[in-house]
Coordinates of C-alpha atoms and ligand atoms in Angstrom, one line a residue:
X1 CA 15.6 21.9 20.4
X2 CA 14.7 21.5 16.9
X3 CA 13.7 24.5 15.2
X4 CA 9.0 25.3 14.8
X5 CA 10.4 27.3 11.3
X6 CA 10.6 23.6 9.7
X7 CA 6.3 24.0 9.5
X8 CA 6.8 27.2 7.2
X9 CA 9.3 25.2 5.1
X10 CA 8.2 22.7 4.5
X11 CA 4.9 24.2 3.5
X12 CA 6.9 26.3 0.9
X13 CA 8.3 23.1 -0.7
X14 CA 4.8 21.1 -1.1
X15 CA 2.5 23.0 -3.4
X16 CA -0.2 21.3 -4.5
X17 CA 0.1 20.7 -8.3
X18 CA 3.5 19.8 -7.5
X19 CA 4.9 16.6 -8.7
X20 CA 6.8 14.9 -6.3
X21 CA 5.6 11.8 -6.2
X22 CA 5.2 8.6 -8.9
X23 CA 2.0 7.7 -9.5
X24 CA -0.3 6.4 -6.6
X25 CA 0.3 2.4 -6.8
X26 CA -2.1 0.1 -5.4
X27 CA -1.5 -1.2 -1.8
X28 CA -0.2 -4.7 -3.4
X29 CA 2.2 -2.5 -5.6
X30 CA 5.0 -4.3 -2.8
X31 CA 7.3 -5.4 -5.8
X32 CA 6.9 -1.9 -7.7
X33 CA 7.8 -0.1 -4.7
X34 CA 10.8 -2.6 -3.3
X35 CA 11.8 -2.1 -7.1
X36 CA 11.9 1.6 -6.3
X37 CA 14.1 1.5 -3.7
X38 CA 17.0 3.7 -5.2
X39 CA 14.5 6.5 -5.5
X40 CA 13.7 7.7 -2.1
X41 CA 10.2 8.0 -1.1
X42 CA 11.0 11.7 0.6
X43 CA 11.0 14.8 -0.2
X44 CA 11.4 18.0 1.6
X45 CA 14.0 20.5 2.6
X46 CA 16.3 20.8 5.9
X47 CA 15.7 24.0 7.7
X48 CA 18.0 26.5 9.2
X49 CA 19.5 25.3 13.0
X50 CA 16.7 22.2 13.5
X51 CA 17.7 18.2 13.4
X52 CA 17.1 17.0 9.6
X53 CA 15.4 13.7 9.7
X54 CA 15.2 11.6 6.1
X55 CA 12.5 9.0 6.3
X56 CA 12.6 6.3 3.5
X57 CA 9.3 3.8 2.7
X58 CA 9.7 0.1 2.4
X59 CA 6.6 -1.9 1.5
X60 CA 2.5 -1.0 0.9
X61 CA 0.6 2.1 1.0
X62 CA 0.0 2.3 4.4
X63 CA 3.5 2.5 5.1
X64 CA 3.3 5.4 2.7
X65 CA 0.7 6.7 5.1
X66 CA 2.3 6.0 8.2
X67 CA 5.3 7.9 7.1
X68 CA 3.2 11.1 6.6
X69 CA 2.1 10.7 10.1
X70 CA 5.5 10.5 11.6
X71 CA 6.6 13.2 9.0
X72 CA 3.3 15.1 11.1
X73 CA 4.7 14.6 15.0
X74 CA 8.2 15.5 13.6
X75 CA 7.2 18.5 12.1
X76 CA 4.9 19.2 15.1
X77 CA 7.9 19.1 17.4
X78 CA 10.1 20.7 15.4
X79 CA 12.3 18.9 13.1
X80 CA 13.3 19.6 9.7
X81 CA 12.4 16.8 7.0
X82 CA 15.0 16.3 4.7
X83 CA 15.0 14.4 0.8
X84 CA 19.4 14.3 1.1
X85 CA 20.3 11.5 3.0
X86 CA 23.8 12.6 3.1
X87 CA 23.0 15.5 5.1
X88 CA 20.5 14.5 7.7
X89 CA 21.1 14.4 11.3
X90 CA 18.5 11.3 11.3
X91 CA 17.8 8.5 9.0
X92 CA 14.9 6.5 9.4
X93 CA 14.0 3.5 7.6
X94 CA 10.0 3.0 7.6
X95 CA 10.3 -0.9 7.1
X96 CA 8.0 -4.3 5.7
X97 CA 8.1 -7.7 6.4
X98 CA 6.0 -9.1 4.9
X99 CA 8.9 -11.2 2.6
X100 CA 12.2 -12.1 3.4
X101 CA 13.4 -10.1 0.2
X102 CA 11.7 -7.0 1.5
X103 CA 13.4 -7.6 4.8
X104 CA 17.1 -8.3 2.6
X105 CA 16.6 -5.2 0.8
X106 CA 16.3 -2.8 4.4
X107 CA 19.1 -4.8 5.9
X108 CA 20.8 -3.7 2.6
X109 CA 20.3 -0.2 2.9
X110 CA 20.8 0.0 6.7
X111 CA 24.2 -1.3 6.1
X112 CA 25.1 1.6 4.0
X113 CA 23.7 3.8 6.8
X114 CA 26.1 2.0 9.4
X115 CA 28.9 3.0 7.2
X116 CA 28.2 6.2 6.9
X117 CA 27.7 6.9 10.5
X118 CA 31.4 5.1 11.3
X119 CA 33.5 6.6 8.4
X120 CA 31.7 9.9 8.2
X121 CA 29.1 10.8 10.8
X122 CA 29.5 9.3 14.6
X123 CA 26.4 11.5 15.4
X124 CA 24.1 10.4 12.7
X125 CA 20.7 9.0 14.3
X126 CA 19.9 5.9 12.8
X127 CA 16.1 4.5 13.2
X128 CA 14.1 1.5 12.3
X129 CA 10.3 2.3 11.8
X130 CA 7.4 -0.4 10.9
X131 CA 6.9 -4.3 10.4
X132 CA 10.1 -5.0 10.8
X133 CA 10.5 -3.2 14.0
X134 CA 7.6 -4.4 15.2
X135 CA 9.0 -8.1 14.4
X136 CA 12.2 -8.3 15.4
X137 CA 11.6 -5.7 18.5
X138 CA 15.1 -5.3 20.5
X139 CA 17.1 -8.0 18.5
X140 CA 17.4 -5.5 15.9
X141 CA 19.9 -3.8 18.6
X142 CA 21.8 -7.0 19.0
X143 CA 22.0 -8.1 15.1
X144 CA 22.2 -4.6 14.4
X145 CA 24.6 -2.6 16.4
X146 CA 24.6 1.4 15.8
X147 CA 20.8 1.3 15.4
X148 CA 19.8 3.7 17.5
X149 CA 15.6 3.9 17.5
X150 CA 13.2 1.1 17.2
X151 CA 9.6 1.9 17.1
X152 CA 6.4 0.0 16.1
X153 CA 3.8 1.3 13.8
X154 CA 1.7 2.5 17.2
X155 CA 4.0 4.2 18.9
X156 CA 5.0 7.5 16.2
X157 CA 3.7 10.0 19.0
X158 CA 6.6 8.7 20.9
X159 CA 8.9 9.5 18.2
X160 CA 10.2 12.9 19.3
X161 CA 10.8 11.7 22.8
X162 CA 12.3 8.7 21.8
X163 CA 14.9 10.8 19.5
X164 CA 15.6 13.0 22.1
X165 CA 16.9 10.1 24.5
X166 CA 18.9 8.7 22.0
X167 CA 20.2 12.1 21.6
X168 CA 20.8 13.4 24.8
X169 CA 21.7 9.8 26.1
X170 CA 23.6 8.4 23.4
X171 CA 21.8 4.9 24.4
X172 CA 19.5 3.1 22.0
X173 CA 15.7 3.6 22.3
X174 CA 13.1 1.3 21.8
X175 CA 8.8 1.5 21.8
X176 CA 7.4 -1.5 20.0
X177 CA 4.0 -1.4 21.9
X178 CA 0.9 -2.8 20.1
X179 CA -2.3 -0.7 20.8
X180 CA -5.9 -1.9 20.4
X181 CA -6.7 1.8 19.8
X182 CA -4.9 3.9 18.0
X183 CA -5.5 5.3 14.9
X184 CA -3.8 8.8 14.7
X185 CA -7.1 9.7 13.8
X186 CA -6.5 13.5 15.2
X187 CA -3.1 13.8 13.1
X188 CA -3.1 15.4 10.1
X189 CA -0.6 13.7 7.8
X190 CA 2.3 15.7 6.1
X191 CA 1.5 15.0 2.4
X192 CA 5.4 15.6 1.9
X193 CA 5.5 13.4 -1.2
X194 CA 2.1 14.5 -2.8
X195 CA 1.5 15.1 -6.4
X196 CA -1.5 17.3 -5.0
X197 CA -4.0 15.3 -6.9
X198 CA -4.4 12.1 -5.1
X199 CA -3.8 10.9 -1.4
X200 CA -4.2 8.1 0.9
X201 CA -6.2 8.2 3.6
X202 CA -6.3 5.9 6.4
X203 CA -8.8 4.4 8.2
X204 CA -8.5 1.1 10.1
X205 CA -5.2 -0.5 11.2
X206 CA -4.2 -4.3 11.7
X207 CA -5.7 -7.3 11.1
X208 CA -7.0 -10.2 13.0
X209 CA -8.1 -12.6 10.4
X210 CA -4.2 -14.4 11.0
X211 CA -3.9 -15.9 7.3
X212 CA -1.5 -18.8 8.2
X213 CA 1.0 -17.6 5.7
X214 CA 1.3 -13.8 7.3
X215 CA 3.2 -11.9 9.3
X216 CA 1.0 -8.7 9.4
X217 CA -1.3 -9.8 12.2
X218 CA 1.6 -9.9 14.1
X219 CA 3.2 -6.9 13.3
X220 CA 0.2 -4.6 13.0
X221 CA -1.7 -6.0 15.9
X222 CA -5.1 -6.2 16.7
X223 CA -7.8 -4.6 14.1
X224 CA -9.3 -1.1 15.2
X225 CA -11.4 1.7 12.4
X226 CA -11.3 5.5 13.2
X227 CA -13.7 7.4 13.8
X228 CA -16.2 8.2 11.0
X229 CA -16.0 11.9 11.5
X230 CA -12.5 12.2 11.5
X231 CA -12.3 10.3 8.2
X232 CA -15.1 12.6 6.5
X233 CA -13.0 15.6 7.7
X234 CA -10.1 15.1 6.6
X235 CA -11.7 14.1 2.8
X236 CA -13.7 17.4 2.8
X237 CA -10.4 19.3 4.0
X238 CA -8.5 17.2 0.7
X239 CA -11.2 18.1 -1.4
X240 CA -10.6 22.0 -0.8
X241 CA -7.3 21.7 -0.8
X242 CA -7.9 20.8 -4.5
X243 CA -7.7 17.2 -4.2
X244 CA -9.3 14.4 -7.1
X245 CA -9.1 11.0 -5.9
X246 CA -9.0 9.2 -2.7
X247 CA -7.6 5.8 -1.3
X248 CA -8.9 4.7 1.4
X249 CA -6.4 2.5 3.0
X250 CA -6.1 0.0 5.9
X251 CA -4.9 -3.7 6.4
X252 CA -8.4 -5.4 5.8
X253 CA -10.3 -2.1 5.3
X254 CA -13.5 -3.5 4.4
X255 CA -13.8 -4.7 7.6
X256 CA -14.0 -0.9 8.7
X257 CA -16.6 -1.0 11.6
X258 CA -17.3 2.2 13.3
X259 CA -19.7 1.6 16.5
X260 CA -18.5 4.4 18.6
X261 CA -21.6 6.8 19.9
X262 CA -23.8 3.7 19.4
X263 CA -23.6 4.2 15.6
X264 CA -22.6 1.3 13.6
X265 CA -21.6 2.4 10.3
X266 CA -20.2 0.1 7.9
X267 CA -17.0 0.3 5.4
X268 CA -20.0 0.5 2.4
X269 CA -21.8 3.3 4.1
X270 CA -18.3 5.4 4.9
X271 CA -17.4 4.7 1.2
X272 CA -21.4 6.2 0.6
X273 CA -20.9 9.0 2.7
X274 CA -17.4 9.8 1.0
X275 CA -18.4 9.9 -1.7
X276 CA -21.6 12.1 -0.8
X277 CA -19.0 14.8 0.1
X278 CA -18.5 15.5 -3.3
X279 CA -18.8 14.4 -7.1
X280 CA -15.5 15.4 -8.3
X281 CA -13.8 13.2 -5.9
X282 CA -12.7 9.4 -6.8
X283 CA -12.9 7.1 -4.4
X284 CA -10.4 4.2 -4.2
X285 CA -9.6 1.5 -1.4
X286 CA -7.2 -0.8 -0.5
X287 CA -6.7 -3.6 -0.1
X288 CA -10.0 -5.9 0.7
X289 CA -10.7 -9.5 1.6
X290 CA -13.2 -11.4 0.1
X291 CA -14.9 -12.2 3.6
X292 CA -16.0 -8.6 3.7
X293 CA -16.9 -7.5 0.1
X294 CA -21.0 -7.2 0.8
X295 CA -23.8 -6.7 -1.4
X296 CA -24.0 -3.8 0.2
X297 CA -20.7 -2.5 -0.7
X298 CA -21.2 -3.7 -4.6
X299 CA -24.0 -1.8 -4.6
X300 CA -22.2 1.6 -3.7
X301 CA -20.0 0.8 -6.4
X302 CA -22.8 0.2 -8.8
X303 CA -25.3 3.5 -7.2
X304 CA -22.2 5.7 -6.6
X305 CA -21.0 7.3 -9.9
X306 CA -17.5 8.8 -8.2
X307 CA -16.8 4.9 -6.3
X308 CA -14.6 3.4 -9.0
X309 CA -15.7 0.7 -10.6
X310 CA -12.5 -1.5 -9.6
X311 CA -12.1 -3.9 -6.7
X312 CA -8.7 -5.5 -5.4
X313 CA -9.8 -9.1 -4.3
X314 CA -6.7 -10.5 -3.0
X315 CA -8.1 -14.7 -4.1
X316 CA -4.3 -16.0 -2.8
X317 CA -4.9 -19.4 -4.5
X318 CA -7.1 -21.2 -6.8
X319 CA -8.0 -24.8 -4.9
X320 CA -10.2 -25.1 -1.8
X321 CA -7.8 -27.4 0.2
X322 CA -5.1 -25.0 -0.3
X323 CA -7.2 -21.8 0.3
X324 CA -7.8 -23.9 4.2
X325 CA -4.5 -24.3 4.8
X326 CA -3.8 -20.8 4.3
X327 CA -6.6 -20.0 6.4
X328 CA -8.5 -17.6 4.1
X329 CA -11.9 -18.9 4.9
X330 CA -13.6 -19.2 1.5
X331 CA -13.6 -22.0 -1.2
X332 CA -12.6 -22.1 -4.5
X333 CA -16.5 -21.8 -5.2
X334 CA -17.5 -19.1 -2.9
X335 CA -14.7 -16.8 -4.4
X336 CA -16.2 -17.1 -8.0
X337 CA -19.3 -16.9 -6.8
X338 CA -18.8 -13.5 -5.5
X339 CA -17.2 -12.6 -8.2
X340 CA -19.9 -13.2 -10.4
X341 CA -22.2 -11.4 -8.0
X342 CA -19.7 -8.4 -8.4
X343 CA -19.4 -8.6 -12.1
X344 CA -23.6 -8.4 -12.2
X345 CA -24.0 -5.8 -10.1
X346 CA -21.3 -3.4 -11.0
X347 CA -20.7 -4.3 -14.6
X348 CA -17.7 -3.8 -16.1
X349 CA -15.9 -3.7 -12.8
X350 CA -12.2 -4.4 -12.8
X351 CA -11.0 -6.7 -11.3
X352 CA -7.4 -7.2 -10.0
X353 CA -6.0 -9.8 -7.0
X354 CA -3.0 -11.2 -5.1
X355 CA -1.5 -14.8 -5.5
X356 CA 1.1 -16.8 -3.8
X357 CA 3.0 -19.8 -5.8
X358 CA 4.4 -22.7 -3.6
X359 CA 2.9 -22.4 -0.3
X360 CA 3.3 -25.6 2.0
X361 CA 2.3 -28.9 0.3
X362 CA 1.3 -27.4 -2.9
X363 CA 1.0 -29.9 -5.2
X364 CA 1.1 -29.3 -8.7
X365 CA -2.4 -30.1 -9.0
X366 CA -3.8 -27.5 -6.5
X367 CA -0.9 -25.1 -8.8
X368 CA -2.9 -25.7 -11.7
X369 CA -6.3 -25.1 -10.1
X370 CA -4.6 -21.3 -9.4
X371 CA -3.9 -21.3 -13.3
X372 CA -7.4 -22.3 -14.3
X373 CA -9.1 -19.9 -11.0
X374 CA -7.6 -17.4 -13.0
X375 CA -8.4 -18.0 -16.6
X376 CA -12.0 -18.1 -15.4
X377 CA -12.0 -14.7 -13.4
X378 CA -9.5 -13.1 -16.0
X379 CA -8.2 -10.8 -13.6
X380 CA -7.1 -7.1 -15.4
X381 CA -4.1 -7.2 -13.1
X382 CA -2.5 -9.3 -10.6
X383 CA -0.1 -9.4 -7.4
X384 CA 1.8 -12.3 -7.7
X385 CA 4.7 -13.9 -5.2
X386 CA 6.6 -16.7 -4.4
X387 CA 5.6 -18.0 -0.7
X388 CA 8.0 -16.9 1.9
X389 CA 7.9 -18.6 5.1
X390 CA 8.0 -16.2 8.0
X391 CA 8.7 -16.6 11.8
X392 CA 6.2 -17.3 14.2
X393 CA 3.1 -17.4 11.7
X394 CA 0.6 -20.5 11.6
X395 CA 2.4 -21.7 8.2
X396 CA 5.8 -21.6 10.2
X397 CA 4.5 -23.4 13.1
X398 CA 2.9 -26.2 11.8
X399 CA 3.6 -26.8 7.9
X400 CA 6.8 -27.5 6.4
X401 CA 8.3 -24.9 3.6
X402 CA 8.2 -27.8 1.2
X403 CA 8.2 -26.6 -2.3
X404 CA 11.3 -26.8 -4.0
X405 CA 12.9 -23.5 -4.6
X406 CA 13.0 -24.3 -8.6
X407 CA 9.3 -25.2 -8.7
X408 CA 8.6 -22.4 -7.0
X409 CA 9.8 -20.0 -9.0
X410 CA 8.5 -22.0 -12.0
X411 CA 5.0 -21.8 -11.0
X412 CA 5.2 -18.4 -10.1
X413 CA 6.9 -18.0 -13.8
X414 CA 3.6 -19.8 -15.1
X415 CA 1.7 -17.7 -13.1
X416 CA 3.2 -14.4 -14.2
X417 CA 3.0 -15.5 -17.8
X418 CA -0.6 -16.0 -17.6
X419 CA -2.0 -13.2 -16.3
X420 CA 0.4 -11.0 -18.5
X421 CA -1.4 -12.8 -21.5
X422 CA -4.8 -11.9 -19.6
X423 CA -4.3 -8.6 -19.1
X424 CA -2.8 -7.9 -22.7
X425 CA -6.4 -9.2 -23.8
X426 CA -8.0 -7.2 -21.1
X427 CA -6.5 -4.2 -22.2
X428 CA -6.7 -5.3 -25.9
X429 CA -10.5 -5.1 -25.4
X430 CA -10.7 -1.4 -24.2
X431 CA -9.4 -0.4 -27.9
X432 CA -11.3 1.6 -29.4
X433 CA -13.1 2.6 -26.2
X434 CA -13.5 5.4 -24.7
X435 CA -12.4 6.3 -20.6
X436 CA -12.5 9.8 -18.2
X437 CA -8.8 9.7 -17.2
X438 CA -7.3 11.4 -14.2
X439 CA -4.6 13.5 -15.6
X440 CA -1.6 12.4 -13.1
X441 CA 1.5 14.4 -15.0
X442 CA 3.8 14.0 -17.4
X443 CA 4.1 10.1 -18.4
X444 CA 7.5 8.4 -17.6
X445 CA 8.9 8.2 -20.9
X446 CA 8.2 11.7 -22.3
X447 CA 7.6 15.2 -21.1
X448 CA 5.3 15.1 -24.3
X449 CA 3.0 12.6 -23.4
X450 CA 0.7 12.7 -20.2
X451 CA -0.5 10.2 -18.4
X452 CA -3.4 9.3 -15.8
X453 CA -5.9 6.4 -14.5
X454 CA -8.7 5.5 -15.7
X455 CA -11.9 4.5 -12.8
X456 CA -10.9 0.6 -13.6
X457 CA -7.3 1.5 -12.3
X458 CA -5.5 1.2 -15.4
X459 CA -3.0 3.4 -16.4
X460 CA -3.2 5.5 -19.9
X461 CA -0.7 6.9 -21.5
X462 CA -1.4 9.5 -24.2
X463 CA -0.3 12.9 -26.5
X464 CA 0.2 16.4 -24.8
X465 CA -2.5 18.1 -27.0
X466 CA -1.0 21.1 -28.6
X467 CA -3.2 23.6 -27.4
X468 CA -4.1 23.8 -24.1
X469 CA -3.0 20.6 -22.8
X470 CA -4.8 19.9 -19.4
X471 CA -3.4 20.2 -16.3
X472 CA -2.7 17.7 -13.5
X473 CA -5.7 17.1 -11.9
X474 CA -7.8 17.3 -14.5
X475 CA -10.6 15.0 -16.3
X476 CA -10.3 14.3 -20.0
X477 CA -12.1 11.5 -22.2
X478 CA -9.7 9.7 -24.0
X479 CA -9.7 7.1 -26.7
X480 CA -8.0 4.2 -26.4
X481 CA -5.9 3.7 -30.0
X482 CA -3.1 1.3 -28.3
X483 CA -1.9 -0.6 -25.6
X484 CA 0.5 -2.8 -24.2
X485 CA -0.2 -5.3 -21.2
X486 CA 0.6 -2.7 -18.7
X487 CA -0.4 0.5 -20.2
X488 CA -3.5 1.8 -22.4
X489 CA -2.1 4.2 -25.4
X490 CA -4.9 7.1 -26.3
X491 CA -5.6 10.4 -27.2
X492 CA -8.1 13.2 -26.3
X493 CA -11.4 13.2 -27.5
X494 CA -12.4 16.6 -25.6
Ligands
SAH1 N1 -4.1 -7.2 3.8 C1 -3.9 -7.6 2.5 C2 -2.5 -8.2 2.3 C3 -1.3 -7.4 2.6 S1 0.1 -8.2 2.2 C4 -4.9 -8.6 2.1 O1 -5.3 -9.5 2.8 O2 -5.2 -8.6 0.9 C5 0.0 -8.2 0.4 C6 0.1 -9.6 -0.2 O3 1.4 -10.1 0.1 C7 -0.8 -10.6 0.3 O4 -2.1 -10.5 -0.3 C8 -0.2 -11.9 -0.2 O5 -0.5 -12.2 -1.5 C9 1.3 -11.5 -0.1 N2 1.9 -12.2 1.1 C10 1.7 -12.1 2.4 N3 2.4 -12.9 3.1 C11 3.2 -13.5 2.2 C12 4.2 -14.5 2.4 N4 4.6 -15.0 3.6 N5 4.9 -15.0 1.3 C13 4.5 -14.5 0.0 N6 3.6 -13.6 -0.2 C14 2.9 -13.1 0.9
SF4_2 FE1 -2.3 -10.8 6.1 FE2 -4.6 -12.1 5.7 FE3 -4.6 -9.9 7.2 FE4 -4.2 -9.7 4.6 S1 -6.0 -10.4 5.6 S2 -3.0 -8.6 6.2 S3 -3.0 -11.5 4.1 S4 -3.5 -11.8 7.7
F3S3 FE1 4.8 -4.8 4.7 FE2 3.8 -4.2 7.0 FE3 2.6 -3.4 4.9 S1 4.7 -6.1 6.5 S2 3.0 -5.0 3.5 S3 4.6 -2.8 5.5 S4 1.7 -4.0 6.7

């Protein structure tokens, strides 16, 4: 049996304050992340005599999430969590879906595993985690001999036994079931990759609004919230463990219903009584649909000073007849009209979104209405992908994939030109202004320079003062002297 001292170790190795992670990245952040993929997402060290498992991250934040739950039941039965791949007795890739790239780049990776386990290691446990589990189930056995777990994003309290029967028996294992209940609510995720400042939490999983273009639906299965009390505990046990910001994460999370005890409490009121736990703690979410974004929850953003003022509001597409054929269930109109609404009662929100270029039948027409959707809004920052059909969704079922690759990519190339114009100008406007940044760490181009978020999401970059520079976790006003369309440039005003 793996070895209980993998607790104390791993403990050791995660000090709050530490660094170990990049920067928290919005849910969307799927490109950012697949980009990321030769810097594995885990960190921790094997322990004397137990099984070391490696666990990599493919896709959005509550992958991230689910991770540090699995990383939880291993650790609670024993295993060692590794950051060397080369050494571990167990690789598991945590997997996504949601495109065919992110889907390429796994297949990629679990090649190179396959290798290693012929040439080198005949005993390495190889394990596919996540969407792609969850979508491909057993087949991933056939297309993909020497895999030797399978297991869908509700079934990580069976990871230990499942290892162990692939151990013991040397035979495959496989738990892909869907649950309409759980939320690992009573798990207490090993922050193994934390920087000690900021940290996900999770409360609601799936989705059942079945947008014709997605897979996650399917993967993720039906939508369920946690408990409220389980999510204000674990926030007021972040926030003395010396935690600054929050996000709260789930598939549609402003759909977060919780009407257990005859309660009802809405995602607005959890954000309110977050945020009620303490004044030093930001609040984030991820990732929202515009169905769900109530007065009620603008008006938390606006009454609650620690709620950041910055909503993700994933739009997908600019025209009406395209917006139905994707099933999203607002117009064109509606959209805009909310986010007026949003930008009069929180003012000076941010504002940043998802879009998809070519979907089914897109003519260039309903392209262009994306282009204009967006020069009206004028979104700070944007999400932006090439449609990718995907088995067994609406889309796949009963539209044809009918864009042209070329056009695709050269609306998506209009697309991405735009909003990188928009948000130079967007950022171009904060010069001169001043912002309470998050200090994060060290910036990624100098050990001189620091950098953090401000409460509209965007990232600042700016000098190490001399004396006393403040530490991670910290709030300092800066001014904003610079900026790029990415990145504000500053320095410290106190
Ligand atoms: N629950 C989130 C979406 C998660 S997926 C939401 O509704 O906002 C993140 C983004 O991936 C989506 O918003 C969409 O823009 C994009 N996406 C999803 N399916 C896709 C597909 N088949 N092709 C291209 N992009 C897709
Ligand atoms: Fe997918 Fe739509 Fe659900 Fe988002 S809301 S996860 S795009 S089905
Ligand atoms: Fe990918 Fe699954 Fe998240 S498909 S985007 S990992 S929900």
């Amino acid at each position: 049996m793996p070895d209980k001292s993998a607790e104390l170790v791993l403990s050791d190795v995660v000090r709050p304050g530490q660094s170990l992670l990049r920067p928290v990245q919005p849910i969307q952040d799927l490109e950012i992340l697949d980009a990321d993929l030769d810097e594995p997402k885990f960190v921790a060290v094997p322990s004397d005599g137990a099984s070391s498992v490696y666990v990599e991250t493919y896709g959005c934040q509550m992958n991230v999430s689910d991770s540090e739950i699995v990383a939880s039941v291993l650790r609670e039965s024993g295993y060692g969590l590794t950051r060397d791949a080369d050494s571990a007795d167990v690789v598991l890739l945590n997997t996504c879906a949601i495109r065919d790239n992110a889907e390429q780049k796994v297949r990629n990776r679990l090649r190179a595993f396959r290798a290693r386990k012929r040439k080198r290691n005949p005993d390495l446990k190889i394990g596919i985690l996540g969407c792609m589990a969850e979508r491909l189930r057993e087949k991933l056995l056939e297309e993909e001999q020497l895999v030797d777990l399978v297991v869908g994003p509700d079934a990580y309290r069976d990871l230990p036994r499942l290892l162990q029967s692939a151990e013991v028996t040397g035979q495959s294992a496989v738990n892909v079931q869907l649950s309409r209940e759980e939320t690992y609510a009573d798990i207490a995720p090993v922050r193994y990759d934390s920087n000690g400042i900021s940290a996900f939490v999770s409360i609601m999983r799936g989705c059942d609004n079945m947008c014709s273009f997605c897979v996650v639906p399917f993967t993720r299965g039906r939508e369920r919230s946690r408990p409220v009390v389980s999510i204000l505990r674990e926030c007021a046990e972040l926030i003395d463990a010396g935690y600054k910001e929050v996000t709260v994460l789930g598939q549609n999370v402003n759909s977060y219903r919780d009407g257990a005890n005859g309660t009802s409490v809405s995602f607005a009121e959890l954000l309110y009584r977050i945020s009620a736990l303490s004044p030093e703690l930001r609040i984030r979410y991820s990732t929202s649909h515009p169905k769900d974004c109530s007065e009620e929850l603008l008006h938390v953003h606006r009454e609650r000073e620690n709620v950041c003022n910055f909503i993700h509001l994933p739009v997908q597409h600019g025209n009406t007849e395209t917006l139905e054929r994707m099933r999203r269930t607002y117009t064109r109109e509606e959209y805009l009209d909310l986010v007026s609404r949003a930008r009069k009662i929180v003012p000076g929100v941010t504002l940043s979104t998802d879009i998809i270029a070519g979907f089914c039948d897109e003519t260039e027409e309903e392209h262009q209405d994306t282009l204009s959707l967006m020069r009206e809004v004028r979104y700070d920052h944007a999400f932006m992908f090439m449609y990718s059909e995907r088995p067994g969704t609406y889309a796949q079922r009963k539209y044809a994939d009918n864009v042209p690759l070329d056009t695709k990519k050269r609306r998506l190339s209009e697309i991405i030109e735009l909003q990188n114009s928009i948000s130079l100008e967007s950022n171009q406007a904060d010069v001169g202004e001043s912002f309470r940044v998050l200090v994060e760490g060290s910036s990624k181009r100098s050990e001189d320079q620091l950098a953090g978020r401000t409460d509209g999401n965007k990232m600042v970059v700016f000098d190490k003062p001399g004396r006393r520079p403040p530490a991670p976790g910290t709030f300092v006003d800066v001014k904003i002297n610079g900026c790029t369309s990415a990145t504000l440039l500053g320095s410290v005003i106190n």
